[in-house]
Coordinates of C-alpha atoms and ligand atoms in Angstrom, one line a residue:
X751 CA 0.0 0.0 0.0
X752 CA 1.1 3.5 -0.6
X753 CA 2.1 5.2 2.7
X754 CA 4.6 8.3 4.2
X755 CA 7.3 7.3 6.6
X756 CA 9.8 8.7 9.0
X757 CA 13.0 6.9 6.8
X758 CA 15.7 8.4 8.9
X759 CA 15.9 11.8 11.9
X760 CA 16.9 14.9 10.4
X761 CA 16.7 17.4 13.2
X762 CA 18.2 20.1 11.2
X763 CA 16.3 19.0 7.7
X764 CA 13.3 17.1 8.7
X765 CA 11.7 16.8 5.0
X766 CA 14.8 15.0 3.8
X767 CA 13.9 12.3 6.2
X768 CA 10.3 11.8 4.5
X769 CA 10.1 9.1 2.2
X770 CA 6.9 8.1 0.1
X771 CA 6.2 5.0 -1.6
X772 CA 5.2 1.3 -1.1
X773 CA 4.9 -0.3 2.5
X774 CA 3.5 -3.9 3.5
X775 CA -0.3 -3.7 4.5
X776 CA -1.1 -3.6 8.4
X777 CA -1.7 -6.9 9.7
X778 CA -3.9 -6.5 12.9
X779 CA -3.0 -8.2 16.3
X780 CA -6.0 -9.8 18.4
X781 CA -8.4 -7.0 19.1
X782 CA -7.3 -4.4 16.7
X783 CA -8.6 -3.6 13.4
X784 CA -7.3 -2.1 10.2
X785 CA -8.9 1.1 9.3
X786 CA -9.6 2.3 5.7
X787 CA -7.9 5.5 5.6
X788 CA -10.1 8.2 3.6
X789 CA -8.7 11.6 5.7
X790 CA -5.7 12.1 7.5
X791 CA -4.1 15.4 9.1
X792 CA -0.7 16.4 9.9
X793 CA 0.2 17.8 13.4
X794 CA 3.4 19.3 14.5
X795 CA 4.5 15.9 15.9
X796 CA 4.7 14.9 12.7
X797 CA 7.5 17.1 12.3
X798 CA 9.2 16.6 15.3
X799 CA 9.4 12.6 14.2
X800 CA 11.1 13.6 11.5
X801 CA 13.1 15.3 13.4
X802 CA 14.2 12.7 15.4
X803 CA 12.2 14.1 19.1
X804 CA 9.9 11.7 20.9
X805 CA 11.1 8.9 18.8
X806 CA 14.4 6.2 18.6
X807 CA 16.5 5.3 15.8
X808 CA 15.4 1.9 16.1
X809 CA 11.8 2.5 15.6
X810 CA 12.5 3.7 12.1
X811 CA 11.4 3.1 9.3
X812 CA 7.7 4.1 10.9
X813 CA 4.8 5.4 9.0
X814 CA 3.9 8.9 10.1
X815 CA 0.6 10.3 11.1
X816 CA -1.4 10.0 14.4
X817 CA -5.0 11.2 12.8
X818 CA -7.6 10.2 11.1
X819 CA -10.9 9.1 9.7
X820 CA -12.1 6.6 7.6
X821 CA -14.3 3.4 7.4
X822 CA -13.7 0.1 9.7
X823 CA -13.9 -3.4 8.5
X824 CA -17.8 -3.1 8.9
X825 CA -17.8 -0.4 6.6
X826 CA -18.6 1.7 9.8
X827 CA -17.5 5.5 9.4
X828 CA -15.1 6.1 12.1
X829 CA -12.5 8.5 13.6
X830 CA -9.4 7.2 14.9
X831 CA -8.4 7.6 18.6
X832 CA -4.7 8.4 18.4
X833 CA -3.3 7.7 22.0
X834 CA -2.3 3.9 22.3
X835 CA -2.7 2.7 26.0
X836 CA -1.0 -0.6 26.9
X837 CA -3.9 -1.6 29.5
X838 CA -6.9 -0.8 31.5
X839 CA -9.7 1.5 30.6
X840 CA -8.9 4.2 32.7
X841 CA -7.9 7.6 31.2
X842 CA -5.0 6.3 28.4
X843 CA -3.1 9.4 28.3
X844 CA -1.8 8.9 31.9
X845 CA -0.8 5.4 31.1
X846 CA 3.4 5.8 31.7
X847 CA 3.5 3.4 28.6
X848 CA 1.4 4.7 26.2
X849 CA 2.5 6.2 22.8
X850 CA 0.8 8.3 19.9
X851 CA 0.1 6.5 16.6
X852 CA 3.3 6.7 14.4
X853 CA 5.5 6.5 17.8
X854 CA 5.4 2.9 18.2
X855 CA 3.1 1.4 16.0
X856 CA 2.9 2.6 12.2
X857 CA 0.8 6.2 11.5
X858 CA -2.3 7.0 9.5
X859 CA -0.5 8.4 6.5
X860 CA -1.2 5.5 4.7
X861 CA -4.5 3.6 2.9
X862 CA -4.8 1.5 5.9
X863 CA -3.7 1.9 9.6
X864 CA -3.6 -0.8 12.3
X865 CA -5.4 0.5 15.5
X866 CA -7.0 -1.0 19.1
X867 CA -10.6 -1.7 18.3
X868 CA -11.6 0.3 21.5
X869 CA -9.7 3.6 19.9
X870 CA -12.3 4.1 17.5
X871 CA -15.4 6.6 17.9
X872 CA -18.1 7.0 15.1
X873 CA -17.9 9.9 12.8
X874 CA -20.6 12.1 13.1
X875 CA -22.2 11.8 9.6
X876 CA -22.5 15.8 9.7
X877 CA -18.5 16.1 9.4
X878 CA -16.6 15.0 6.6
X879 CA -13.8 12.8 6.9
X880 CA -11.5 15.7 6.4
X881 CA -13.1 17.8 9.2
X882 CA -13.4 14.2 10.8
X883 CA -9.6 13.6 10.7
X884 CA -8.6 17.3 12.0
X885 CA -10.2 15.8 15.4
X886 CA -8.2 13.5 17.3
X887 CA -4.6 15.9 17.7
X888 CA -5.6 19.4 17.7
X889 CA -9.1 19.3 18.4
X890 CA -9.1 16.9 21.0
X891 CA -5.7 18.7 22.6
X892 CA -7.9 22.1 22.7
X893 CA -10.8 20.7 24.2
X894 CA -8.9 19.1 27.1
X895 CA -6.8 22.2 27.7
X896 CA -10.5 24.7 27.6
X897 CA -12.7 22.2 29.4
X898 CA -10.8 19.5 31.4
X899 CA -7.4 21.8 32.5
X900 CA -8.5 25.5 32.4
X901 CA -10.9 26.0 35.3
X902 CA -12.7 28.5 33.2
X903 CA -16.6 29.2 32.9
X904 CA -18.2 30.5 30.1
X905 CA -17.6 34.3 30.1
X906 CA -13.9 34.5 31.2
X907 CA -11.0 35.8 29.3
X908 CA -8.8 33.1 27.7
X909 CA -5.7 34.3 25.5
X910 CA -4.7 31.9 22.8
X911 CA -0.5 32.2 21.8
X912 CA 0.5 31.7 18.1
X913 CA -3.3 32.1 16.2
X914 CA -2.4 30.2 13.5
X915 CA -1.7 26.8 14.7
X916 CA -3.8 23.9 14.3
X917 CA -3.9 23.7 18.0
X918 CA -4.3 27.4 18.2
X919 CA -7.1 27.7 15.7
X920 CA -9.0 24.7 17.7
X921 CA -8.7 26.7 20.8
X922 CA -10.4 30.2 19.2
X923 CA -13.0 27.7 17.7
X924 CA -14.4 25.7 20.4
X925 CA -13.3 28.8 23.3
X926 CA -15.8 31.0 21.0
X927 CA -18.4 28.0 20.7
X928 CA -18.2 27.6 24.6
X929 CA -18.8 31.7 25.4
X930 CA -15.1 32.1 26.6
X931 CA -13.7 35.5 25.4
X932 CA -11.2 34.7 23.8
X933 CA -8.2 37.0 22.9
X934 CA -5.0 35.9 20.4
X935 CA -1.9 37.1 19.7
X936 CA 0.1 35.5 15.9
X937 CA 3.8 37.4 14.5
X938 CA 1.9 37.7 11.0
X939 CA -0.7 40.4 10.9
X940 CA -2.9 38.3 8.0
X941 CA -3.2 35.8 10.7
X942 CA -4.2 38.1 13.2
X943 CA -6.9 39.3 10.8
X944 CA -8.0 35.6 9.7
X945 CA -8.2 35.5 14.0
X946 CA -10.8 37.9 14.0
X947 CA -12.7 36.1 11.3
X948 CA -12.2 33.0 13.3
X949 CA -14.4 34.1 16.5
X950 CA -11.4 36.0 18.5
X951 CA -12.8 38.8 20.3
X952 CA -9.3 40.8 19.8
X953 CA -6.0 40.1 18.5
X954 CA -2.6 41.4 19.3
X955 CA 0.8 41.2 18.1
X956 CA 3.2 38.1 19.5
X957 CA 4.0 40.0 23.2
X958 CA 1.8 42.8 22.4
X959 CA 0.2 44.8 25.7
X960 CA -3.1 43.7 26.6
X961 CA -5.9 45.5 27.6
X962 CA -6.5 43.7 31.0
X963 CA -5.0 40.6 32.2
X964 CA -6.3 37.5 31.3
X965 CA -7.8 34.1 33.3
X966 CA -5.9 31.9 31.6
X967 CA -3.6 31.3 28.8
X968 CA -3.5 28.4 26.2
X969 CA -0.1 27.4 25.3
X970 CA 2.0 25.7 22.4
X971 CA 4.5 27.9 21.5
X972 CA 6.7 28.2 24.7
X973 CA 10.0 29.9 24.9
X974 CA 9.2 32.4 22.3
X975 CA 5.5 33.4 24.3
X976 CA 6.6 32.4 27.7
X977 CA 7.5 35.8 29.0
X978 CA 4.3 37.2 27.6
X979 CA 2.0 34.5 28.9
X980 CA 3.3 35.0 32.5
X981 CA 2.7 38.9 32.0
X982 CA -0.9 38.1 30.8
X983 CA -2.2 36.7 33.9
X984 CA -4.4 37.9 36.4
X985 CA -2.8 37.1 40.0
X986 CA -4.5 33.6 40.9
X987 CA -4.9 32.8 36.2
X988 CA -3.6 29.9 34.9
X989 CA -1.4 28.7 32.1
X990 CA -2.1 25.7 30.5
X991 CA 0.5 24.3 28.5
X992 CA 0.3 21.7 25.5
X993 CA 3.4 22.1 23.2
X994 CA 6.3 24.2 23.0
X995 CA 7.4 24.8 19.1
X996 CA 10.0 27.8 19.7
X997 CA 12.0 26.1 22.9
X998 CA 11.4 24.1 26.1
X999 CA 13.5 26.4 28.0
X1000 CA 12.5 30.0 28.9
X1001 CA 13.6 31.6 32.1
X1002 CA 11.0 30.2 34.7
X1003 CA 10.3 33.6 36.9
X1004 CA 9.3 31.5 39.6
X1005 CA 9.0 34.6 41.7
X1006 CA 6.2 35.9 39.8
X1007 CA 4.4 32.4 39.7
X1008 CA 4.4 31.9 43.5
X1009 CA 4.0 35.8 44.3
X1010 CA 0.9 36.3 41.7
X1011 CA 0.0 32.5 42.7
X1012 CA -0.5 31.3 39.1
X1013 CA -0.6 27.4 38.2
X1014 CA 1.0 26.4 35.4
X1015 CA -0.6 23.1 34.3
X1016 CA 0.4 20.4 31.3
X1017 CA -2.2 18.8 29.1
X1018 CA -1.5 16.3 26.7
X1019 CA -4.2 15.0 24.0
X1020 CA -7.3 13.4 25.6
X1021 CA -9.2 10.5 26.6
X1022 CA -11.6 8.1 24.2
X1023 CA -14.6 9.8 26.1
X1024 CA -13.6 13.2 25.8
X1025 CA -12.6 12.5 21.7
X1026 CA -16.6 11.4 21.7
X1027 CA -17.7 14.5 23.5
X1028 CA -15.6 16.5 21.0
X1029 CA -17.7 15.1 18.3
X1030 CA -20.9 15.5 19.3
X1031 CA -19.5 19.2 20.6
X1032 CA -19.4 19.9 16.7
X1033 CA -22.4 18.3 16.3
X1034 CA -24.0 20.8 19.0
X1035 CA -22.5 23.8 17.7
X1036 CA -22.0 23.6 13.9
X1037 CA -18.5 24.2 15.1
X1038 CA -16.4 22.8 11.8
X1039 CA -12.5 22.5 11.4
X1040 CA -10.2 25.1 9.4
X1041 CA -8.9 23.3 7.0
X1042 CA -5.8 25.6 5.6
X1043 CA -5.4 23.3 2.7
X1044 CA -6.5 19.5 1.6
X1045 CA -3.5 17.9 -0.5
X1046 CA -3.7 13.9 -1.8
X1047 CA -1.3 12.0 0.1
X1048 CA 0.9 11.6 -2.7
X1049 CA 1.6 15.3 -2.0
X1050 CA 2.4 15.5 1.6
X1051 CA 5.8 17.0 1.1
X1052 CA 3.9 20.3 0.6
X1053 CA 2.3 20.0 3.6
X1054 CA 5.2 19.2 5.7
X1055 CA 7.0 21.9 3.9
X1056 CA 4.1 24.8 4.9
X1057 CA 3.9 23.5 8.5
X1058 CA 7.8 23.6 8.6
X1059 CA 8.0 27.4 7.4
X1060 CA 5.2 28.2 9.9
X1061 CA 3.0 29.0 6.4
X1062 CA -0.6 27.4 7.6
X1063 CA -3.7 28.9 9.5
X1064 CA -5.4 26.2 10.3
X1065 CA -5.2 22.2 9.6
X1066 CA -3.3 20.4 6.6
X1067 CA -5.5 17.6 5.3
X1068 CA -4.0 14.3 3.0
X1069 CA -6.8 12.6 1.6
X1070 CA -6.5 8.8 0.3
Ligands
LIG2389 N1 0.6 17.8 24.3 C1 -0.1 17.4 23.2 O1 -0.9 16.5 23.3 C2 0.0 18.2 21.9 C3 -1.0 18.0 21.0 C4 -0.9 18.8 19.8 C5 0.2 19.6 19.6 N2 1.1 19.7 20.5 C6 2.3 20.6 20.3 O2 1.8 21.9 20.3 C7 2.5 22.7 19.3 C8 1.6 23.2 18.2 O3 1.1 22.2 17.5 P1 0.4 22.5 16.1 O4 0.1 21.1 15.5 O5 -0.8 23.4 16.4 O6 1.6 23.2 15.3 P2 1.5 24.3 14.2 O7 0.2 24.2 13.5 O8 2.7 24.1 13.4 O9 1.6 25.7 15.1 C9 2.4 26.6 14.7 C10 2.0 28.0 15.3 O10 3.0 28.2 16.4 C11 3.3 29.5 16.4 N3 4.8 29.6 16.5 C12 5.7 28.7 16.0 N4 7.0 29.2 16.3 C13 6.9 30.3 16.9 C14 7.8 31.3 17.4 N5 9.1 31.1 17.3 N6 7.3 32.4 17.9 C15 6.0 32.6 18.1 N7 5.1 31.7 17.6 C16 5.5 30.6 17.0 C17 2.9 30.1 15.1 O11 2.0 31.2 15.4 P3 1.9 32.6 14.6 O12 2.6 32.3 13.3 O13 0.4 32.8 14.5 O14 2.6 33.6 15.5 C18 2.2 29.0 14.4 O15 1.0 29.4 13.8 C19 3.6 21.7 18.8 O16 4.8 21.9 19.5 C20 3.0 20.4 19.1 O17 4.0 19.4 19.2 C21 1.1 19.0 21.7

């Protein structure tokens, strides 16, 4: 089958590590399934596998890509849970050996993907696939961060770092959908703009003086926002944290985080449950995915390339 795999780690040229072309068909283990891929999106991880981070050398040659959607071996329509727990049915993310699709076991980029029965959740038949397959990464990270990490209540003041992310974009989606006000800064002032038409409330430049402080902040950028997302705080806010593109290592101003008593709190992905309260969310709200662009699979070079130069507002979709 045709599929997109992590050949080799590049950390300094990740799209020389891509390689596309023929790859044996999944062959399920006792209570998985093979999936029939129809959408699949890329996330930032996918990036980073290239690059070598959150992976070994001797998982490699792996097929990239931790979402998507297609039909089961029913001919069910399905979206594909992406975090792999090794055991129990409690909440998978917090399982010290669990792993992402692509991480361990081979990706979605491919016409068929090998997954854990109990990871799959029915597409709603409202969403296409290619919405469908923007959900279990980005969506599913933003709706854990807003409604299982943030402590808010419809009505407060969330500020989003970085608009244009697929994370990013989630947040100013479903925060908007939910009643948060939601503020968001981007470097580019077309994304700020695109912001705006998204549902933000108001938009400011990357470190750009707010108005007020803020309850909490969402996230992914890290060292480059850091600094800013500590100043944005009301004494008592929150910052939840999900990623950190620019750096994993800003100065830490622990005095201002005990004297203003802020919490600083990780998320990571979601639970099955929560991925099927995100769907029916959508369903609830007409809230739909941005899609930035939908390339065929044979293509995804471009759509590593855009995320790569930080060229995207919104969610890169392959189709298959
Ligand atoms: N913990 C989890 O479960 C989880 C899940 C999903 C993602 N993540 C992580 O979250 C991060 C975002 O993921 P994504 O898929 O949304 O990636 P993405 O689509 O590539 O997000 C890129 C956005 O980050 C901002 N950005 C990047 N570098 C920056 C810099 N130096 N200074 C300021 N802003 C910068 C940009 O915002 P502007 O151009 O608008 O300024 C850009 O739009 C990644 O690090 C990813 O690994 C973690």
């Amino acid at each position: 089958m045709f599929a997109v795999t992590a050949a080799r780690m590049s950390p300094d040229d990740p799209l020389s590590a891509l390689e596309l072309g023929d790859r044996p068909e999944p062959s399920p283990p006792e209570g998985w399934t093979a999936v029939t891929v129809k959408a699949a999106s890329l996330n930032h991880h996918d990036v980073w596998t290239l690059r070598g981070v959150g992976i070994s050398a001797d998982r490699l040659p792996i097929i990239v890509g931790c979402d998507a959607a297609g039909v089961d071996e029913d001919g069910n329509e399905v979206v594909v849970h992406a975090v792999i727990g090794e055991g129990g049915d409690g909440d998978e993310t917090l399982d010290p050996r669990r792993s992402l699709l692509s991480e361990r076991y081979d990706g979605t980029f491919a016409e068929k993907v090998a997954v854990p029965r109990r990871n799959l959740v029915p597409k709603p038949a409202s969403l296409s696939f290619e919405q469908a397959a923007c959900l279990p990464t980005a969506y599913l990270t933003a709706y854990r961060m807003l409604f299982v990490k943030s402590g808010l209540e419809p009505g407060a003041t969330v500020l989003v770092q970085g608009a244009g992310g697929g994370v990013a974009t989630a947040l100013i989606l479903l925060g908007r959908a939910a009643g948060y006000r939601v503020w968001a800064t981007s470097r580019s002032e077309a994304k700020r703009a695109r912001a705006l038409e998204l549902g933000a409330d108001q938009v400011f430049p990357a470190g750009g003086r707010l108005p007020e402080r803020v309850d909490a902040v969402m996230e992914t950028v890290g060292q480059a926002t850091w600094a800013h997302s500590l100043r944005a705080l009301r004494p008592g806010g929150r910052i939840v944290i999900a990623g950190a593109t620019s750096g994993t290592a800003p100065p830490a101003e622990l005095n201002r985080v005990f004297f203003l008593q802020l919490s600083v709190v990780g998320s990571t992905m979601g639970s099955r449950g929560e991925l099927a309260r995100l769907t029916r969310f959508c369903e609830q709200t007409g809230v739909r995915p941005l899609i930035d662009r939908t390339l065929p699979l044979a293509l995804a070079a471009e759509g590593f390339g855009a995320m790569i130069a930080g060229d995207l507002f919104g969610k890169v979709v392959f189709t298959v």
